[in-house]
Amino acid sequence: MPFDVAAEVIANRPLSSDFNVLALAAPAIAALAAPGQFVMVKPGTGLDPLLRRPFSVFEVLRDTGGAPTGISILSKRIGASTSLIYDARPGQCVACLGPLGRPFSRVDAPTEAWMVAGGVGLAPFATLAESLRARGVACTLFYGARRAAELFFLDFFRALGVDLVLSTEDGSVGELGRIVAPLDRRLSTRPASSSVMIYACGPEGMLEAAARSAAAHGRPCEVSVERIMGCGLGGCYSCVVPMRGADGRPHHVRSCLAGPVLAADQIVWD
Ligand SMILES: Cc1cc2nc3c(=O)[nH]c(=O)nc-3n(C[C@H](O)[C@H](O)[C@H](O)COP(=O)(O)OP(=O)(O)OC[C@H]3O[C@@H](n4cnc5c(N)ncnc54)[C@H](O)[C@@H]3O)c2cc1C
Ligand code: FES
């Protein structure tokens, strides 16, 4: 059951001229949130933007005793809502509904977790990596961005013991090009006897490429899809994704309810 709260902004940390992390006081949402779930956020009180926008839960914030106190979101400024999120000030209230949607399924060791993130698609992997490392699962993060300055929280993942494979489109750090290329190479050399689960979040082209690579190497893959979401609750059908059922016939699912995490091999990518 999601909670709808007026969450006070605890802190707003700019990471660059476009990216920021907004910490929100929302203990009830934090207590329930599972890796991969999202919140619907409306930062302003006016009519523009009218609707809330979806954001992955980036961090679950806790007090010194470990009790959940809130969540943070990692936001990339692209329009009206994300500009308001970038400019939000501590003390201000933000409408926040969640947690919503279907989370990632979590594997157990000795299965390895390979997370594939493109840009702000990093957001759901902080909580997923924490949760999987706590279960003793070996984790690798394949993380691609446009440039070195847009690769965030590397030390956070290193401190958890996550192996990092990086790429940038300008070659300023890691491999030059897209992140699915090193993923594909690693999959090619991986013995079939070792178990790997692939999780991907980022632009749709990257999700499709990761899904095709996973399928070509016979590996399971879950992707977190980013559709435009008007309500986050199943009422508006703005977020549908074509899927193929067990009978092979295509049908549409609402990604706010059936997703945002979906089995990659059931999505109709074409
Ligand atoms: C489940 C889910 C989780 C998400 N998590 C995050 C997150 O953690 N961090 C983050 O920065 N963003 C995330 N997004 C994307 C985020 O919701 C959009 O960036 C946001 O809605 C843009 O709002 P805006 O008012 O700033 O831009 P708008 O003014 O609404 O849009 C600006 C432009 O971006 C396009 N656009 C808007 N939303 C999307 C979208 N979902 N996909 C592709 N194009 C879009 C619009 O068509 C328009 O051209 C997530 C989306 C989904 C569905
Ligand atoms: S966002 Fe409204 S039905 Fe999914």
CSV table of C-alpha atoms and ligand atoms in Angstrom, one decimal:
chain,number,residue,atom,x,y,z
A,1,MET,CA,0.0,0.0,0.0
A,2,PRO,CA,1.7,3.3,-1.1
A,3,PHE,CA,1.7,6.4,1.1
A,4,ASP,CA,1.0,9.9,-0.2
A,5,VAL,CA,2.9,12.4,1.9
A,6,ALA,CA,4.0,16.0,1.9
A,7,ALA,CA,7.7,15.3,2.3
A,8,GLU,CA,9.9,18.0,3.6
A,9,VAL,CA,13.2,18.5,1.7
A,10,ILE,CA,16.0,17.6,4.1
A,11,ALA,CA,18.8,18.4,1.7
A,12,ASN,CA,19.5,19.1,-1.9
A,13,ARG,CA,23.0,18.2,-3.1
A,14,PRO,CA,23.9,19.4,-6.6
A,15,LEU,CA,26.2,16.9,-8.4
A,16,SER,CA,26.7,19.0,-11.6
A,17,SER,CA,24.9,21.7,-13.5
A,18,ASP,CA,22.1,19.2,-14.3
A,19,PHE,CA,22.2,16.4,-11.8
A,20,ASN,CA,21.2,16.6,-8.1
A,21,VAL,CA,20.2,14.3,-5.2
A,22,LEU,CA,17.1,15.4,-3.3
A,23,ALA,CA,16.7,14.0,0.2
A,24,LEU,CA,13.1,13.8,1.4
A,25,ALA,CA,11.6,13.2,4.9
A,26,ALA,CA,9.3,10.2,4.2
A,27,PRO,CA,9.7,7.5,6.8
A,28,ALA,CA,6.6,5.5,5.9
A,29,ILE,CA,7.7,5.3,2.2
A,30,ALA,CA,11.3,4.5,3.2
A,31,ALA,CA,10.3,1.7,5.5
A,32,LEU,CA,8.5,-0.1,2.6
A,33,ALA,CA,10.7,0.7,-0.4
A,34,ALA,CA,12.3,-2.2,-2.2
A,35,PRO,CA,15.1,-1.9,-4.8
A,36,GLY,CA,13.7,-0.9,-8.2
A,37,GLN,CA,10.5,0.8,-6.9
A,38,PHE,CA,9.7,4.4,-7.6
A,39,VAL,CA,7.8,7.4,-6.2
A,40,MET,CA,5.6,9.9,-8.0
A,41,VAL,CA,6.8,13.4,-7.1
A,42,LYS,CA,5.3,16.9,-7.6
A,43,PRO,CA,7.8,19.5,-6.4
A,44,GLY,CA,5.7,22.7,-7.0
A,45,THR,CA,2.3,23.8,-5.7
A,46,GLY,CA,1.2,25.4,-9.0
A,47,LEU,CA,-0.5,24.0,-12.1
A,48,ASP,CA,2.7,23.7,-14.2
A,49,PRO,CA,3.6,21.0,-14.1
A,50,LEU,CA,0.2,19.6,-13.3
A,51,LEU,CA,1.1,16.0,-12.9
A,52,ARG,CA,3.6,14.2,-10.7
A,53,ARG,CA,6.7,12.6,-12.2
A,54,PRO,CA,8.2,9.2,-11.5
A,55,PHE,CA,11.6,8.8,-9.9
A,56,SER,CA,13.4,5.7,-8.7
A,57,VAL,CA,14.1,5.5,-5.0
A,58,PHE,CA,17.9,6.2,-4.9
A,59,GLU,CA,18.7,5.9,-1.2
A,60,VAL,CA,16.8,4.8,1.9
A,61,LEU,CA,17.9,7.3,4.6
A,62,ARG,CA,18.2,6.1,8.2
A,63,ASP,CA,18.8,7.6,11.6
A,64,THR,CA,21.8,6.6,13.8
A,65,GLY,CA,19.7,3.7,15.1
A,66,GLY,CA,19.0,2.4,11.6
A,67,ALA,CA,15.3,3.4,11.5
A,68,PRO,CA,14.2,4.6,8.1
A,69,THR,CA,13.7,8.4,8.0
A,70,GLY,CA,13.3,9.2,4.3
A,71,ILE,CA,14.4,8.6,0.8
A,72,SER,CA,16.5,10.4,-1.8
A,73,ILE,CA,16.1,10.7,-5.5
A,74,LEU,CA,18.8,11.2,-8.1
A,75,SER,CA,17.5,13.6,-10.7
A,76,LYS,CA,18.6,14.8,-14.1
A,77,ARG,CA,17.2,18.1,-15.1
A,78,ILE,CA,15.4,17.8,-18.4
A,79,GLY,CA,12.2,19.8,-18.0
A,80,ALA,CA,9.8,21.6,-15.7
A,81,SER,CA,9.6,19.2,-12.7
A,82,THR,CA,13.3,18.2,-12.7
A,83,SER,CA,14.2,22.0,-12.8
A,84,LEU,CA,12.0,22.5,-9.7
A,85,ILE,CA,13.7,19.5,-8.1
A,86,TYR,CA,17.1,20.9,-9.0
A,87,ASP,CA,16.2,24.2,-7.3
A,88,ALA,CA,14.3,22.8,-4.3
A,89,ARG,CA,15.3,24.2,-0.9
A,90,PRO,CA,15.5,22.5,2.5
A,91,GLY,CA,12.2,23.1,4.4
A,92,GLN,CA,10.1,23.1,1.3
A,93,CYS,CA,7.5,20.3,0.9
A,94,VAL,CA,7.2,18.0,-2.0
A,95,ALA,CA,4.2,15.8,-2.8
A,96,CYS,CA,5.5,12.2,-2.8
A,97,LEU,CA,3.5,9.0,-3.4
A,98,GLY,CA,5.1,5.6,-3.0
A,99,PRO,CA,6.6,3.2,-3.0
A,100,LEU,CA,5.1,2.1,-6.3
A,101,GLY,CA,5.7,-0.7,-8.9
A,102,ARG,CA,7.3,-4.0,-9.0
A,103,PRO,CA,10.9,-4.2,-7.7
A,104,PHE,CA,13.9,-6.2,-9.0
A,105,SER,CA,14.0,-9.8,-8.0
A,106,ARG,CA,17.0,-10.5,-5.8
A,107,VAL,CA,19.3,-13.4,-6.5
A,108,ASP,CA,21.3,-15.4,-4.0
A,109,ALA,CA,25.0,-16.4,-4.1
A,110,PRO,CA,26.6,-18.0,-6.0
A,111,THR,CA,24.6,-16.3,-8.7
A,112,GLU,CA,26.4,-13.1,-9.6
A,113,ALA,CA,24.6,-9.8,-10.2
A,114,TRP,CA,25.6,-7.7,-13.1
A,115,MET,CA,24.0,-4.3,-13.1
A,116,VAL,CA,24.0,-2.2,-16.3
A,117,ALA,CA,23.3,1.5,-15.8
A,118,GLY,CA,23.1,4.3,-18.4
A,119,GLY,CA,23.3,7.9,-17.1
A,120,VAL,CA,20.6,8.5,-14.5
A,121,GLY,CA,19.6,4.9,-14.8
A,122,LEU,CA,22.1,4.4,-12.0
A,123,ALA,CA,19.4,5.4,-9.6
A,124,PRO,CA,17.8,2.1,-8.6
A,125,PHE,CA,21.2,0.3,-8.3
A,126,ALA,CA,22.4,1.9,-5.0
A,127,THR,CA,19.7,0.1,-3.0
A,128,LEU,CA,19.9,-3.0,-5.1
A,129,ALA,CA,23.7,-3.3,-4.7
A,130,GLU,CA,23.4,-2.7,-0.9
A,131,SER,CA,20.7,-5.4,-0.6
A,132,LEU,CA,22.6,-7.9,-2.7
A,133,ARG,CA,26.0,-7.3,-1.1
A,134,ALA,CA,24.3,-7.8,2.3
A,135,ARG,CA,23.3,-11.3,1.0
A,136,GLY,CA,26.8,-12.0,0.0
A,137,VAL,CA,26.2,-11.8,-3.8
A,138,ALA,CA,29.1,-10.8,-5.9
A,139,CYS,CA,28.1,-7.6,-7.9
A,140,THR,CA,29.5,-5.9,-10.9
A,141,LEU,CA,28.2,-2.5,-12.1
A,142,PHE,CA,28.6,-1.7,-15.8
A,143,TYR,CA,28.1,2.1,-15.8
A,144,GLY,CA,28.1,4.3,-18.8
A,145,ALA,CA,27.7,8.1,-19.1
A,146,ARG,CA,28.4,10.9,-21.6
A,147,ARG,CA,31.6,12.0,-19.9
A,148,ALA,CA,33.7,11.4,-16.7
A,149,ALA,CA,32.0,14.2,-14.8
A,150,GLU,CA,28.6,12.5,-15.2
A,151,LEU,CA,29.8,9.2,-13.5
A,152,PHE,CA,28.5,9.6,-9.9
A,153,PHE,CA,28.9,7.7,-6.7
A,154,LEU,CA,31.7,5.5,-7.8
A,155,ASP,CA,33.2,5.5,-4.3
A,156,PHE,CA,29.9,4.4,-2.8
A,157,PHE,CA,29.8,1.3,-5.0
A,158,ARG,CA,33.5,0.6,-4.5
A,159,ALA,CA,33.0,0.8,-0.7
A,160,LEU,CA,30.2,-1.9,-1.0
A,161,GLY,CA,32.7,-4.1,-2.8
A,162,VAL,CA,31.0,-3.8,-6.2
A,163,ASP,CA,33.4,-4.2,-9.2
A,164,LEU,CA,33.1,-1.3,-11.6
A,165,VAL,CA,33.2,-1.4,-15.4
A,166,LEU,CA,33.0,2.1,-16.8
A,167,SER,CA,32.4,3.7,-20.2
A,168,THR,CA,32.0,7.2,-21.5
A,169,GLU,CA,30.8,8.5,-24.9
A,170,ASP,CA,33.8,10.8,-25.1
A,171,GLY,CA,36.3,8.3,-23.7
A,172,SER,CA,37.3,10.6,-20.8
A,173,VAL,CA,37.1,7.6,-18.4
A,174,GLY,CA,36.8,3.9,-19.0
A,175,GLU,CA,36.1,2.4,-22.4
A,176,LEU,CA,35.1,4.8,-25.2
A,177,GLY,CA,31.5,4.2,-26.3
A,178,ARG,CA,28.4,2.5,-25.0
A,179,ILE,CA,28.4,0.3,-21.9
A,180,VAL,CA,26.7,-2.7,-23.5
A,181,ALA,CA,30.0,-3.4,-25.5
A,182,PRO,CA,32.0,-4.5,-22.4
A,183,LEU,CA,28.9,-6.3,-21.0
A,184,ASP,CA,28.7,-8.3,-24.2
A,185,ARG,CA,32.4,-9.2,-24.2
A,186,ARG,CA,32.2,-10.3,-20.6
A,187,LEU,CA,29.2,-12.5,-21.3
A,188,SER,CA,31.1,-14.1,-24.3
A,189,THR,CA,33.9,-15.2,-22.0
A,190,ARG,CA,31.8,-16.3,-19.1
A,191,PRO,CA,31.6,-20.1,-18.6
A,192,ALA,CA,28.1,-21.4,-19.1
A,193,SER,CA,28.3,-23.2,-15.8
A,194,SER,CA,28.5,-20.0,-13.8
A,195,SER,CA,25.2,-18.3,-13.0
A,196,VAL,CA,24.7,-14.6,-13.7
A,197,MET,CA,21.6,-12.3,-13.4
A,198,ILE,CA,21.6,-9.1,-15.4
A,199,TYR,CA,19.7,-6.0,-14.3
A,200,ALA,CA,19.5,-3.0,-16.5
A,201,CYS,CA,18.2,0.6,-16.2
A,202,GLY,CA,18.8,3.5,-18.6
A,203,PRO,CA,17.7,4.7,-22.0
A,204,GLU,CA,15.5,2.4,-24.0
A,205,GLY,CA,18.1,1.7,-26.7
A,206,MET,CA,20.6,0.6,-24.0
A,207,LEU,CA,17.9,-1.6,-22.4
A,208,GLU,CA,17.2,-3.3,-25.7
A,209,ALA,CA,20.9,-3.8,-26.4
A,210,ALA,CA,21.4,-5.3,-22.9
A,211,ALA,CA,18.4,-7.5,-23.3
A,212,ARG,CA,19.5,-8.8,-26.7
A,213,SER,CA,23.0,-9.5,-25.4
A,214,ALA,CA,21.6,-11.3,-22.4
A,215,ALA,CA,19.4,-13.4,-24.6
A,216,ALA,CA,22.2,-14.2,-27.0
A,217,HIS,CA,24.2,-15.6,-24.2
A,218,GLY,CA,21.3,-17.4,-22.5
A,219,ARG,CA,21.3,-15.2,-19.3
A,220,PRO,CA,18.2,-13.9,-17.4
A,221,CYS,CA,17.7,-10.2,-17.6
A,222,GLU,CA,15.4,-7.7,-15.8
A,223,VAL,CA,15.1,-4.2,-17.2
A,224,SER,CA,13.6,-1.1,-15.5
A,225,VAL,CA,11.6,0.7,-18.2
A,226,GLU,CA,11.2,4.4,-18.4
A,227,ARG,CA,7.8,5.3,-19.9
A,228,ILE,CA,6.0,8.6,-19.5
A,229,MET,CA,3.8,8.1,-16.4
A,230,GLY,CA,0.8,10.2,-15.7
A,231,CYS,CA,-0.5,8.6,-12.5
A,232,GLY,CA,1.7,5.8,-11.4
A,233,LEU,CA,-1.3,3.9,-10.2
A,234,GLY,CA,-2.7,2.1,-13.3
A,235,GLY,CA,-5.4,4.7,-14.1
A,236,CYS,CA,-4.2,6.6,-17.2
A,237,TYR,CA,-2.6,4.0,-19.5
A,238,SER,CA,0.2,6.4,-20.5
A,239,CYS,CA,2.9,3.9,-19.5
A,240,VAL,CA,2.1,0.8,-21.5
A,241,VAL,CA,4.7,-1.6,-22.8
A,242,PRO,CA,4.2,-4.4,-25.4
A,243,MET,CA,4.9,-7.8,-23.9
A,244,ARG,CA,4.7,-11.4,-25.2
A,245,GLY,CA,2.9,-13.8,-23.0
A,246,ALA,CA,3.5,-17.5,-22.4
A,247,ASP,CA,1.3,-18.2,-25.5
A,248,GLY,CA,3.5,-16.0,-27.6
A,249,ARG,CA,0.8,-13.5,-28.3
A,250,PRO,CA,1.5,-9.8,-27.8
A,251,HIS,CA,-0.4,-7.7,-25.2
A,252,HIS,CA,0.2,-4.5,-23.4
A,253,VAL,CA,1.0,-4.1,-19.7
A,254,ARG,CA,0.9,-0.9,-17.6
A,255,SER,CA,4.6,-0.5,-16.6
A,256,CYS,CA,3.6,1.4,-13.4
A,257,LEU,CA,1.8,-1.8,-12.1
A,258,ALA,CA,3.5,-4.7,-13.9
A,259,GLY,CA,6.8,-2.9,-13.9
A,260,PRO,CA,8.8,-0.7,-14.0
A,261,VAL,CA,11.0,-3.9,-13.6
A,262,LEU,CA,10.1,-6.3,-16.4
A,263,ALA,CA,11.5,-9.6,-17.7
A,264,ALA,CA,13.6,-8.5,-20.7
A,265,ASP,CA,12.8,-11.6,-22.8
A,266,GLN,CA,9.1,-10.9,-22.6
A,267,ILE,CA,9.2,-7.3,-24.0
A,268,VAL,CA,8.4,-6.8,-27.6
A,269,TRP,CA,11.3,-4.5,-28.6
A,270,ASP,CA,10.6,-4.0,-32.3
B,1,LIG,C1,9.8,4.3,-13.3
B,1,LIG,C2,10.6,5.6,-13.7
B,1,LIG,C3,11.7,5.9,-12.9
B,1,LIG,C4,12.4,7.1,-13.2
B,1,LIG,N1,13.5,7.4,-12.4
B,1,LIG,C5,14.2,8.5,-12.6
B,1,LIG,C6,15.3,8.9,-11.8
B,1,LIG,O1,15.6,8.2,-10.8
B,1,LIG,N2,15.9,10.0,-12.1
B,1,LIG,C7,15.6,10.8,-13.1
B,1,LIG,O2,16.2,11.9,-13.4
B,1,LIG,N3,14.6,10.5,-14.0
B,1,LIG,C8,13.9,9.4,-13.7
B,1,LIG,N4,12.8,9.0,-14.6
B,1,LIG,C9,12.5,9.9,-15.7
B,1,LIG,C10,11.7,11.1,-15.1
B,1,LIG,O3,10.4,10.7,-14.7
B,1,LIG,C11,11.6,12.2,-16.2
B,1,LIG,O4,12.9,12.7,-16.4
B,1,LIG,C12,10.7,13.3,-15.7
B,1,LIG,O5,9.3,12.9,-15.7
B,1,LIG,C13,10.8,14.6,-16.5
B,1,LIG,O6,9.9,15.5,-16.0
B,1,LIG,P1,10.1,17.0,-16.3
B,1,LIG,O7,8.8,17.7,-15.9
B,1,LIG,O8,11.3,17.6,-15.8
B,1,LIG,O9,10.2,17.0,-17.9
B,1,LIG,P2,9.0,17.2,-18.9
B,1,LIG,O10,8.8,18.7,-19.1
B,1,LIG,O11,7.8,16.4,-18.5
B,1,LIG,O12,9.7,16.5,-20.2
B,1,LIG,C14,10.8,17.0,-20.8
B,1,LIG,C15,11.1,16.2,-22.0
B,1,LIG,O13,11.5,14.8,-21.6
B,1,LIG,C16,10.6,13.9,-22.1
B,1,LIG,N5,10.3,12.8,-21.1
B,1,LIG,C17,9.7,13.0,-20.0
B,1,LIG,N6,9.6,11.9,-19.2
B,1,LIG,C18,10.3,11.0,-20.0
B,1,LIG,C19,10.5,9.6,-19.8
B,1,LIG,N7,10.1,8.9,-18.7
B,1,LIG,N8,11.2,9.0,-20.8
B,1,LIG,C20,11.6,9.6,-21.9
B,1,LIG,N9,11.4,10.9,-22.1
B,1,LIG,C21,10.7,11.6,-21.2
B,1,LIG,C22,9.3,14.6,-22.5
B,1,LIG,O14,8.6,14.0,-23.5
B,1,LIG,C23,9.9,16.0,-22.9
B,1,LIG,O15,10.3,15.9,-24.3
B,1,LIG,C24,12.1,7.9,-14.3
B,1,LIG,C25,11.0,7.5,-15.1
B,1,LIG,C26,10.3,6.3,-14.8
B,1,LIG,C27,9.1,5.9,-15.6
B,2,FES,S1,1.2,5.8,-15.2
B,2,FES,FE1,-1.0,5.8,-15.3
B,2,FES,S2,-1.5,3.8,-15.9
B,2,FES,FE2,0.7,3.7,-15.6
